[in-house]
Coordinates of C-alpha atoms in Angstrom, one line a residue:
Chain Q
M15 CA 107.0 9.9 149.8
V16 CA 107.6 8.6 146.1
V17 CA 105.0 6.1 145.1
T18 CA 105.0 3.8 142.2
I19 CA 101.8 1.8 141.4
I20 CA 102.0 -1.3 139.2
G21 CA 98.6 -1.7 137.4
L22 CA 96.3 1.4 137.0
G23 CA 93.1 -0.8 137.4
L24 CA 90.2 0.1 139.7
I25 CA 92.0 -0.7 142.4
G26 CA 95.6 0.9 141.4
G27 CA 93.8 4.1 139.9
S28 CA 91.4 4.7 143.1
L29 CA 94.8 4.4 145.2
A30 CA 96.2 6.9 143.5
K31 CA 93.5 9.4 143.7
D32 CA 93.5 8.8 147.2
L33 CA 97.2 8.7 147.6
K34 CA 97.7 12.3 145.9
S35 CA 94.5 13.9 147.6
N36 CA 95.7 13.1 151.2
G37 CA 99.2 13.9 150.5
F38 CA 100.8 10.2 151.4
A39 CA 102.4 10.3 148.0
T40 CA 104.4 13.8 147.3
S41 CA 105.5 11.8 143.5
L42 CA 103.3 9.2 141.8
L43 CA 104.5 6.7 139.1
G44 CA 102.9 4.5 137.3
V45 CA 103.5 1.2 135.4
E46 CA 101.4 -0.3 133.0
K47 CA 101.4 -3.2 130.6
S48 CA 98.3 -1.7 128.4
D49 CA 99.5 0.7 126.5
S50 CA 95.6 2.2 126.1
H51 CA 95.4 2.0 129.8
A52 CA 98.7 3.9 130.6
Q53 CA 97.3 6.5 128.3
E54 CA 94.1 6.9 130.1
A55 CA 95.4 7.1 133.4
L56 CA 97.8 9.8 132.1
D57 CA 94.6 11.3 130.5
L58 CA 92.6 11.0 133.9
G59 CA 95.7 12.4 135.9
L60 CA 95.9 9.4 138.0
V61 CA 99.6 9.7 137.9
G62 CA 102.4 12.0 137.1
E63 CA 104.4 9.8 134.8
I64 CA 104.4 6.4 133.3
V65 CA 107.8 4.6 133.8
D66 CA 109.1 0.9 132.9
M67 CA 109.1 -1.3 135.9
R68 CA 112.7 -1.3 137.0
D69 CA 112.8 2.3 137.3
G70 CA 109.6 2.5 139.3
C71 CA 111.1 -0.1 141.5
R72 CA 114.4 2.0 142.0
M73 CA 112.8 5.5 142.3
A74 CA 110.1 4.4 144.9
D75 CA 109.7 4.6 148.7
V76 CA 106.8 2.2 148.3
V77 CA 105.7 0.1 145.3
V78 CA 102.2 -1.1 145.3
L79 CA 101.3 -3.8 143.0
A80 CA 97.8 -3.7 142.3
T81 CA 97.6 -6.1 139.1
P82 CA 95.5 -9.2 138.4
V83 CA 96.6 -11.8 141.2
N84 CA 97.9 -14.5 138.3
A85 CA 100.2 -11.8 137.2
L86 CA 101.7 -11.4 140.9
G87 CA 103.4 -14.5 140.7
K88 CA 106.1 -13.2 138.0
L89 CA 106.0 -9.7 139.0
F90 CA 106.2 -9.6 142.9
P91 CA 109.8 -11.3 142.4
M92 CA 111.0 -8.9 139.7
V93 CA 110.1 -5.9 142.2
L94 CA 111.7 -7.4 145.1
D95 CA 115.0 -7.8 142.7
Y96 CA 114.6 -4.1 141.7
L97 CA 113.5 -2.4 145.0
R98 CA 115.7 0.3 146.3
P99 CA 117.3 -0.5 149.6
G100 CA 114.6 0.5 152.3
G101 CA 111.9 0.6 149.8
V102 CA 109.0 -1.9 150.3
A103 CA 106.5 -3.3 148.1
I104 CA 102.9 -4.0 148.9
D105 CA 100.5 -6.1 146.8
M106 CA 96.7 -5.8 147.0
G107 CA 95.9 -9.2 145.4
S108 CA 92.3 -11.0 146.7
T109 CA 94.3 -14.4 147.4
K110 CA 97.1 -14.7 149.3
S111 CA 98.6 -18.1 150.1
E112 CA 100.3 -19.0 146.6
I113 CA 101.9 -15.3 146.6
S114 CA 102.9 -15.8 149.8
Q115 CA 104.9 -19.3 149.2
I116 CA 106.3 -17.9 145.7
I117 CA 108.2 -14.8 147.6
H118 CA 109.0 -17.1 150.9
D119 CA 112.6 -17.7 149.8
H120 CA 113.4 -14.6 148.2
P121 CA 116.4 -12.3 149.8
N122 CA 114.3 -9.3 149.6
R123 CA 111.1 -10.8 151.4
R124 CA 111.6 -9.1 154.4
R125 CA 110.8 -5.7 152.5
A126 CA 107.6 -7.1 151.2
V127 CA 104.1 -7.1 152.8
L128 CA 101.0 -9.3 151.5
A129 CA 97.7 -7.1 151.8
H130 CA 94.2 -7.1 150.7
P131 CA 92.3 -4.0 151.0
M132 CA 88.4 -5.4 151.0
A133 CA 87.3 -3.0 148.4
G134 CA 85.7 -2.5 145.0
T135 CA 83.3 -2.4 142.6
E136 CA 81.3 -4.4 139.7
F137 CA 83.8 -2.1 137.0
S138 CA 87.4 -2.6 135.7
G139 CA 90.0 -0.2 134.1
P140 CA 91.5 3.2 134.8
S141 CA 88.3 5.0 134.3
A142 CA 86.7 2.9 137.1
A143 CA 88.5 4.4 139.6
I144 CA 87.3 6.5 142.2
N145 CA 87.9 8.6 145.7
N146 CA 87.1 7.4 148.9
L147 CA 86.9 3.4 147.5
F148 CA 88.5 2.4 150.2
Q149 CA 87.2 4.5 153.4
H150 CA 85.9 2.5 155.9
K151 CA 86.8 -0.7 154.8
A152 CA 89.2 -3.8 155.9
A153 CA 92.8 -4.0 155.0
I154 CA 94.3 -7.2 155.7
I155 CA 98.0 -7.5 156.2
C156 CA 99.2 -11.3 155.9
D157 CA 102.3 -13.0 157.6
R158 CA 103.2 -9.9 159.2
E159 CA 106.3 -12.0 160.9
D160 CA 107.7 -12.4 157.5
S161 CA 108.0 -8.7 157.0
D162 CA 110.4 -6.2 158.5
A163 CA 108.6 -4.2 161.4
D164 CA 109.2 -0.9 159.8
A165 CA 107.6 -2.4 156.3
F166 CA 104.4 -3.5 157.6
L167 CA 104.4 -0.6 159.7
L168 CA 104.5 1.5 156.6
A169 CA 101.8 -0.5 155.3
E170 CA 99.7 0.0 157.9
R171 CA 100.2 3.9 157.9
L172 CA 98.9 3.7 154.1
F173 CA 96.1 1.7 154.6
K174 CA 95.0 4.0 157.9
S175 CA 95.4 7.3 155.4
L176 CA 93.1 6.1 153.4
F177 CA 90.7 5.7 156.9
M178 CA 91.0 1.8 156.5
R179 CA 90.6 -0.7 159.5
V180 CA 93.8 -2.8 159.7
T181 CA 93.8 -6.2 160.7
Y182 CA 96.7 -9.1 160.6
M183 CA 96.1 -12.4 159.7
D184 CA 97.8 -15.7 158.3
S185 CA 97.4 -15.9 154.5
R186 CA 96.0 -19.2 154.8
A187 CA 93.5 -18.2 157.2
H188 CA 92.8 -14.9 154.8
D189 CA 92.3 -17.4 151.9
V190 CA 89.6 -19.6 153.7
H191 CA 87.4 -16.4 154.7
A192 CA 88.0 -14.7 151.4
A193 CA 86.3 -17.9 150.1
Y194 CA 83.3 -17.3 152.5
V195 CA 82.7 -13.4 152.3
S196 CA 83.7 -12.7 148.8
H197 CA 84.4 -15.3 146.3
V198 CA 81.5 -17.4 146.7
S199 CA 79.1 -13.9 147.0
H200 CA 80.3 -13.4 143.4
I201 CA 79.7 -16.9 142.1
S202 CA 76.0 -17.2 143.5
S203 CA 75.5 -13.7 141.7
F204 CA 77.1 -15.0 138.4
V205 CA 75.0 -18.2 138.7
L206 CA 71.9 -16.4 139.3
A207 CA 72.4 -14.1 136.1
L208 CA 73.1 -16.8 134.2
T209 CA 69.7 -18.9 135.3
V210 CA 67.8 -16.0 134.4
L211 CA 69.7 -14.8 131.1
E212 CA 68.9 -18.5 129.9
K213 CA 65.2 -18.2 131.0
E214 CA 65.0 -14.6 129.4
Q215 CA 65.6 -16.2 125.8
S216 CA 62.4 -17.7 125.6
E217 CA 60.6 -15.6 127.7
A218 CA 60.2 -11.5 126.6
N219 CA 59.3 -9.3 129.3
I220 CA 61.0 -11.3 132.5
F221 CA 63.1 -8.0 133.1
D222 CA 59.8 -6.0 133.4
L223 CA 59.7 -7.6 137.2
A224 CA 63.1 -7.1 137.8
S225 CA 63.1 -5.4 141.4
G226 CA 65.6 -3.6 143.5
G227 CA 66.2 -7.3 145.5
F228 CA 67.4 -8.7 142.0
A229 CA 69.2 -5.6 141.4
S230 CA 71.1 -5.9 144.3
T231 CA 72.0 -9.7 144.5
V232 CA 73.0 -10.0 140.7
R233 CA 75.1 -6.8 141.0
L234 CA 78.5 -8.4 141.2
A235 CA 77.6 -10.6 138.1
K236 CA 78.7 -7.3 136.0
S237 CA 82.2 -8.0 137.7
S238 CA 85.3 -8.7 135.1
P239 CA 85.7 -12.8 134.3
R240 CA 89.3 -12.2 134.0
M241 CA 90.1 -11.0 137.1
W242 CA 87.5 -13.6 138.9
A243 CA 88.9 -16.4 136.6
D244 CA 92.4 -15.6 138.3
I245 CA 91.3 -15.6 141.7
Y246 CA 89.3 -18.7 141.6
Q247 CA 92.2 -20.6 140.2
Q248 CA 94.5 -18.9 143.0
N249 CA 91.4 -20.2 145.8
A250 CA 90.2 -23.3 144.2
H251 CA 90.7 -25.5 147.2
N252 CA 89.0 -23.4 149.9
L253 CA 86.3 -22.3 147.3
I254 CA 85.1 -25.8 146.3
D255 CA 85.0 -26.5 150.1
V256 CA 82.6 -23.4 150.6
L257 CA 80.7 -24.4 147.0
D258 CA 79.8 -28.0 148.5
E259 CA 78.5 -26.2 151.5
Y260 CA 76.7 -23.9 149.7
L261 CA 75.1 -26.5 147.5
S262 CA 74.3 -29.1 149.9
K263 CA 72.2 -25.9 151.5
M264 CA 70.4 -25.0 148.7
Q265 CA 69.7 -28.9 148.0
Q266 CA 68.2 -28.6 151.7
F267 CA 66.3 -25.4 151.0
R268 CA 65.0 -27.2 147.5
D269 CA 63.9 -30.2 149.2
L270 CA 62.1 -28.5 152.0
I271 CA 60.0 -27.1 149.5
Q272 CA 59.4 -30.0 147.3
A273 CA 58.1 -31.6 150.8
S274 CA 56.2 -28.7 151.7
D275 CA 57.6 -28.4 155.0
Y276 CA 57.3 -24.7 155.3
D277 CA 58.3 -25.1 159.4
Q278 CA 61.7 -25.7 158.6
V279 CA 62.1 -23.6 155.5
Y280 CA 61.0 -21.0 157.8
Q281 CA 63.3 -22.0 160.5
L282 CA 66.1 -22.0 158.3
M283 CA 65.3 -18.4 157.3
E284 CA 65.2 -17.3 161.0
E285 CA 68.3 -18.5 161.0
A286 CA 69.8 -16.6 157.9
N287 CA 68.6 -13.7 159.8
K288 CA 71.2 -13.6 162.3
I289 CA 73.2 -12.2 159.6
K290 CA 71.3 -8.7 160.7
K291 CA 73.3 -8.6 164.0
I292 CA 76.4 -8.8 162.3
L293 CA 75.9 -6.4 158.9
K294 CA 74.3 -3.4 159.8
Chain L
M6 CA 38.4 9.0 146.6
V7 CA 38.4 6.6 149.9
V8 CA 41.1 4.0 150.1
T9 CA 40.9 1.2 152.8
I10 CA 44.1 -0.4 153.4
I11 CA 43.9 -4.2 154.8
G12 CA 47.3 -4.9 156.4
L13 CA 49.4 -2.0 157.4
G14 CA 53.1 -3.6 157.3
L15 CA 55.9 -2.3 154.7
I16 CA 53.9 -2.1 151.4
G17 CA 50.3 -1.5 152.9
G18 CA 51.9 1.2 155.3
S19 CA 54.1 2.5 152.2
L20 CA 51.0 2.5 149.8
A21 CA 49.3 4.9 152.7
K22 CA 51.9 7.5 153.1
D23 CA 52.0 8.1 149.4
L24 CA 48.4 8.0 148.3
K25 CA 47.8 10.4 151.2
S26 CA 50.7 12.8 149.8
N27 CA 49.9 12.6 146.5
G28 CA 46.0 13.4 146.7
F29 CA 45.0 10.1 145.4
A30 CA 43.4 9.0 148.6
T31 CA 41.1 11.9 150.5
S32 CA 40.5 9.6 153.4
L33 CA 42.4 6.5 154.2
L34 CA 40.8 3.8 156.6
G35 CA 43.0 0.7 157.7
V36 CA 41.7 -2.7 158.5
E37 CA 44.9 -4.4 160.8
K38 CA 44.6 -7.9 162.7
S39 CA 47.2 -7.2 165.1
D40 CA 46.3 -4.6 167.4
S41 CA 49.8 -3.5 167.9
H42 CA 50.3 -2.8 164.1
A43 CA 47.0 -1.1 164.0
Q44 CA 48.3 1.0 167.1
E45 CA 51.6 1.6 165.5
A46 CA 49.9 2.8 162.2
L47 CA 47.8 5.2 164.0
D48 CA 50.8 6.8 165.8
L49 CA 52.6 6.9 162.7
G50 CA 49.7 8.7 161.3
L51 CA 49.7 6.5 158.4
V52 CA 45.8 5.9 158.4
G53 CA 43.0 8.2 159.6
E54 CA 41.1 5.6 161.3
I55 CA 41.2 2.1 162.0
V56 CA 37.7 0.1 161.4
D57 CA 36.9 -3.6 160.9
M58 CA 37.0 -5.6 157.5
R59 CA 33.3 -5.1 156.6
D60 CA 32.8 -1.3 157.2
G61 CA 36.3 -0.8 155.7
C62 CA 34.8 -2.4 152.4
R63 CA 31.6 -1.1 152.6
M64 CA 32.8 2.5 152.9
A65 CA 35.8 2.4 150.5
D66 CA 35.9 3.8 146.7
V67 CA 39.1 1.1 146.5
V68 CA 39.9 -1.7 149.1
V69 CA 44.2 -2.5 148.7
L70 CA 44.5 -5.8 150.2
A71 CA 48.1 -5.5 151.3
T72 CA 48.5 -8.8 153.6
P73 CA 50.9 -11.9 153.2
V74 CA 50.0 -13.8 150.8
N75 CA 48.7 -17.1 152.4
A76 CA 46.2 -14.9 154.3
L77 CA 44.5 -13.7 150.8
G78 CA 42.9 -17.0 149.8
K79 CA 40.4 -16.4 152.8
L80 CA 40.6 -12.5 153.0
F81 CA 39.8 -12.1 149.4
P82 CA 36.6 -13.4 148.8
M83 CA 35.4 -11.8 152.0
V84 CA 36.4 -8.6 150.5
L85 CA 34.5 -9.1 147.9
D86 CA 31.2 -10.1 149.4
Y87 CA 31.7 -7.0 151.5
L88 CA 32.4 -4.7 148.8
R89 CA 30.1 -1.8 148.0
P90 CA 28.6 -1.4 144.4
G91 CA 31.1 0.0 142.1
G92 CA 33.9 -0.4 144.6
V93 CA 37.3 -2.2 143.5
A94 CA 39.0 -4.9 145.3
I95 CA 43.1 -4.9 144.4
D96 CA 45.4 -7.2 146.1
M97 CA 49.3 -6.7 146.3
G98 CA 50.5 -10.4 146.6
S99 CA 53.7 -11.6 145.4
T100 CA 52.5 -14.8 144.1
K101 CA 49.3 -14.6 141.7
S102 CA 48.1 -18.3 140.3
E103 CA 46.6 -19.7 143.2
I104 CA 44.5 -16.4 144.3
S105 CA 43.1 -16.4 140.7
Q106 CA 42.0 -19.8 140.8
I107 CA 40.4 -19.0 144.0
I108 CA 38.5 -15.6 143.5
H109 CA 37.5 -17.4 139.8
D110 CA 33.9 -18.0 140.6
H111 CA 33.2 -15.4 142.5
P112 CA 30.3 -13.1 141.7
N113 CA 32.0 -10.0 142.1
R114 CA 35.3 -11.4 140.5
R115 CA 34.9 -8.9 138.0
R116 CA 35.6 -5.8 140.8
A117 CA 38.6 -7.6 141.5
V118 CA 42.3 -6.6 140.2
L119 CA 44.9 -8.8 140.6
A120 CA 48.1 -7.0 141.0
H121 CA 52.0 -7.0 142.1
P122 CA 53.8 -4.0 142.6
M123 CA 57.4 -5.0 142.5
A124 CA 59.0 -3.0 145.3
G125 CA 60.1 -3.9 148.6
T126 CA 62.7 -3.9 151.3
E127 CA 64.3 -6.3 153.6
F128 CA 62.0 -4.6 156.7
S129 CA 58.6 -5.2 157.6
G130 CA 55.9 -3.9 159.8
P131 CA 54.2 -0.5 159.9
S132 CA 57.5 1.4 161.1
A133 CA 59.1 0.0 157.8
A134 CA 56.6 2.0 155.5
I135 CA 58.4 4.9 153.5
N136 CA 57.7 7.5 151.0
N137 CA 58.2 6.8 147.4
L138 CA 59.1 2.9 147.8
F139 CA 57.2 2.5 144.7
Q140 CA 58.5 4.9 142.4
H141 CA 59.9 3.9 139.0
K142 CA 59.3 0.3 139.4
A143 CA 57.0 -1.9 137.5
A144 CA 53.3 -2.8 138.9
I145 CA 51.8 -5.9 137.3
I146 CA 48.3 -6.6 136.5
C147 CA 47.2 -9.7 136.1
D148 CA 44.3 -11.4 134.6
R149 CA 42.9 -8.5 133.1
E150 CA 40.1 -9.7 131.0
D151 CA 38.8 -11.2 134.2
S152 CA 38.1 -7.7 135.7
D153 CA 35.8 -4.8 134.5
A154 CA 37.5 -2.3 132.2
D155 CA 36.9 0.9 134.8
A156 CA 38.4 -1.8 138.0
F157 CA 41.8 -2.5 136.5
L158 CA 42.0 1.2 134.9
L159 CA 41.4 2.5 138.1
A160 CA 44.5 0.0 139.5
E161 CA 46.1 1.5 136.7
R162 CA 45.7 5.1 138.0
L163 CA 46.7 4.2 141.3
F164 CA 50.0 2.8 140.5
K165 CA 50.7 5.4 137.9
S166 CA 49.9 8.3 140.8
L167 CA 52.9 6.4 142.3
F168 CA 55.1 6.9 139.3
M169 CA 55.3 3.2 138.4
R170 CA 55.4 1.4 135.2
V171 CA 52.4 -0.5 134.9
T172 CA 52.6 -4.2 133.0
Y173 CA 49.9 -6.8 131.9
M174 CA 50.7 -10.3 132.4
D175 CA 48.9 -13.8 132.6
S176 CA 48.8 -14.8 136.4
R177 CA 50.9 -18.1 135.7
A178 CA 53.1 -16.3 133.5
H179 CA 53.8 -13.9 136.3
D180 CA 54.6 -16.6 138.8
V181 CA 57.1 -18.3 136.3
H182 CA 58.5 -14.9 136.2
A183 CA 58.6 -14.0 139.8
A184 CA 60.4 -17.5 140.6
Y185 CA 63.2 -16.2 138.4
V186 CA 63.7 -12.3 139.3
S187 CA 62.3 -12.2 142.6
H188 CA 62.0 -15.5 144.6
V189 CA 64.9 -17.3 144.1
S190 CA 67.2 -14.2 144.4
H191 CA 66.0 -14.5 148.3
I192 CA 66.6 -17.9 148.5
S193 CA 70.2 -17.6 146.8
S194 CA 70.4 -14.8 149.4
F195 CA 69.3 -16.7 152.8
V196 CA 71.3 -19.9 151.7
L197 CA 74.5 -17.2 151.5
A198 CA 73.8 -16.2 154.8
L199 CA 73.5 -19.8 156.2
T200 CA 77.0 -21.2 154.9
V201 CA 78.7 -18.0 156.3
L202 CA 77.0 -18.2 159.4
E203 CA 77.8 -21.8 160.2
K204 CA 81.4 -21.1 159.2
E205 CA 81.4 -17.9 161.5
Q206 CA 80.5 -20.1 164.2
S207 CA 84.3 -21.9 164.1
E208 CA 86.2 -18.8 163.1
A209 CA 86.0 -15.7 164.9
N210 CA 87.2 -12.9 162.7
I211 CA 85.5 -13.9 159.3
F212 CA 83.1 -11.0 159.2
D213 CA 86.0 -8.4 159.4
L214 CA 86.6 -9.4 155.7
A215 CA 83.0 -8.5 154.7
S216 CA 83.0 -6.1 151.9
G217 CA 80.3 -4.5 149.9
G218 CA 80.1 -7.1 147.7
F219 CA 78.8 -9.6 150.4
A220 CA 76.5 -7.0 152.0
S221 CA 74.5 -6.5 149.1
T222 CA 74.5 -10.2 147.9
V223 CA 73.4 -11.0 151.5
R224 CA 71.1 -8.0 152.3
L225 CA 68.0 -10.0 151.2
A226 CA 68.5 -12.5 153.9
K227 CA 67.4 -10.1 156.4
S228 CA 64.1 -10.1 155.2
S229 CA 60.6 -11.9 156.8
P230 CA 60.9 -15.6 157.2
R231 CA 56.8 -15.5 157.5
M232 CA 56.3 -13.7 154.1
W233 CA 58.7 -15.5 152.2
A234 CA 57.8 -19.0 153.5
D235 CA 54.4 -18.3 152.5
I236 CA 55.8 -16.9 149.0
Y237 CA 57.4 -20.2 148.2
Q238 CA 54.5 -22.2 149.6
Q239 CA 52.4 -20.4 146.9
N240 CA 54.8 -20.7 143.8
A241 CA 56.7 -23.8 145.2
H242 CA 56.2 -25.7 141.4
N243 CA 57.8 -22.8 139.5
L244 CA 60.2 -22.4 142.4
I245 CA 61.3 -25.9 142.3
D246 CA 62.1 -25.7 138.5
V247 CA 64.3 -22.5 138.6
L248 CA 66.1 -24.1 142.0
D249 CA 66.8 -27.1 140.0
E250 CA 68.4 -25.0 137.0
Y251 CA 70.1 -22.9 139.7
L252 CA 71.5 -26.0 141.2
S253 CA 72.8 -27.2 138.3
K254 CA 74.8 -24.1 137.0
M255 CA 76.2 -23.7 140.3
Q256 CA 77.1 -27.4 140.0
Q257 CA 78.9 -26.8 136.7
F258 CA 80.7 -24.1 138.2
R259 CA 81.9 -25.8 141.2
D260 CA 82.9 -29.0 138.6
L261 CA 84.9 -26.4 136.1
I262 CA 86.9 -25.1 139.2
Q263 CA 87.6 -28.4 140.2
A264 CA 88.5 -29.6 136.7
S265 CA 90.8 -26.3 136.5
D266 CA 89.0 -25.3 133.6
Y267 CA 89.5 -21.7 133.6
D268 CA 88.7 -20.7 130.0
Q269 CA 85.0 -22.7 130.6
V270 CA 84.7 -20.6 133.7
Y271 CA 85.9 -17.4 132.2
Q272 CA 83.0 -18.0 129.3
L273 CA 80.3 -18.3 131.8
M274 CA 81.1 -15.2 133.5
E275 CA 81.3 -13.4 130.5
E276 CA 78.0 -14.6 129.3
A277 CA 76.8 -13.5 132.8
N278 CA 77.8 -9.9 132.3
K279 CA 75.1 -9.6 129.8
I280 CA 73.1 -8.9 132.5
K281 CA 74.7 -5.6 132.1
K282 CA 72.9 -4.8 129.0
I283 CA 69.3 -5.4 130.9
L284 CA 70.1 -3.9 134.3
K285 CA 71.8 -0.4 134.3

């Protein structure tokens, strides 16, 4: 199967590695706006050839859009314009409601599949691409009823070839859930880093004390500001709701400590411990 | 060297494992309030014998206090009462200012060393004890000038036998720094878990989407409520300052998203990225 990947960063590049090694793609084409990333992707052997977008769409059985989410509004309709008959286009964006609306009335909408593989690291660019990034993670396919059956089944096959669990969901529900389990994790990590970095300017050796707990909580603060600013913009409405809940719980924690009510503090933490049952 | 460890949980138990295997301790005695933990520690072979506190102090060259911090106020003076001439007592508590004041005027103060090995996991109890927990982590020794030189040098040797980096610090500075790099990480993780768990009651499959980023940010929310309630209580004053800064930065983030000011959001995240230079 000929696969064209648009955007050869962490997600697109890692996808290229796995789809080649597992045989899903017999031929891999890349479309990449940045010349330096294009060269890097060729040097790393992520794709066999860099092509322009029109050729990439016309030559492919499957086109994967793996660009930052704010680029999708322009790119996805173009890809659907260029797609060859029977071709399928799948996006990998972290937010889904806005792109769902943008392509909703496109004549080729039924050849499009909206997807979100829930995988990543704090690194970005072609050199961040790694094998098995997607293994045992969840892939969400949104608004399945708007795609042809052969199209979403092809997407499902692609994700299963990466050993992912495939879940179907409405695009609006997806964005609410993603705000909870992904977007706010990133913001809390960025905020923690900011708080500590500011203190560090006045105190020399604060990081001598940084332990494994701090490192894991702050890891996501190394993530790409460009990518995350775009995601927040796309999901602002849900995100503000979740941030308000987060802020109110954090304020409650703070006020209970201020009031020396450690029984309540204990109970809040015992409640939070229930996360053990859900995440191993 | 005969080492007595008071409190055979994650820290005391892991210490026992390493001090035995590296030869620092020729004989290991345990003091443990909980009968079931005492039995578990014997079954796991963490210590050779369980003794009462008085015997444990009298028989030992080094007594290590590895209990929850709120127990130290009562235990540390007793240990200093019982200590044999030339003996050394070292505590492992996560907060230092209060215990520093409590033992300040004890006649045996100079045989005491206040320490904090910056290591741990989200698990607790004797069965959580693991080898190499302390390796390559920081050990802080506080208020060195209040200890005899041979006492703090023995503590330094003990930590170095575990391959720890030893840092010296004033106990008040320690508590400020620990609030930043350890205590607030835990609170932000507990709050994230609470926020998501509450949502989960009304939405069935929210955890289908949980990715590695969420898991690492929320890991600390599995920690022991008893241990952390004690630590917050001991360090409430510093903690409230840091939480107020954290809350104000989180509010700023939220308000910038609300105002669609993504340039500023971008800049905050780019600032937070500086954490890369500090934590590899």
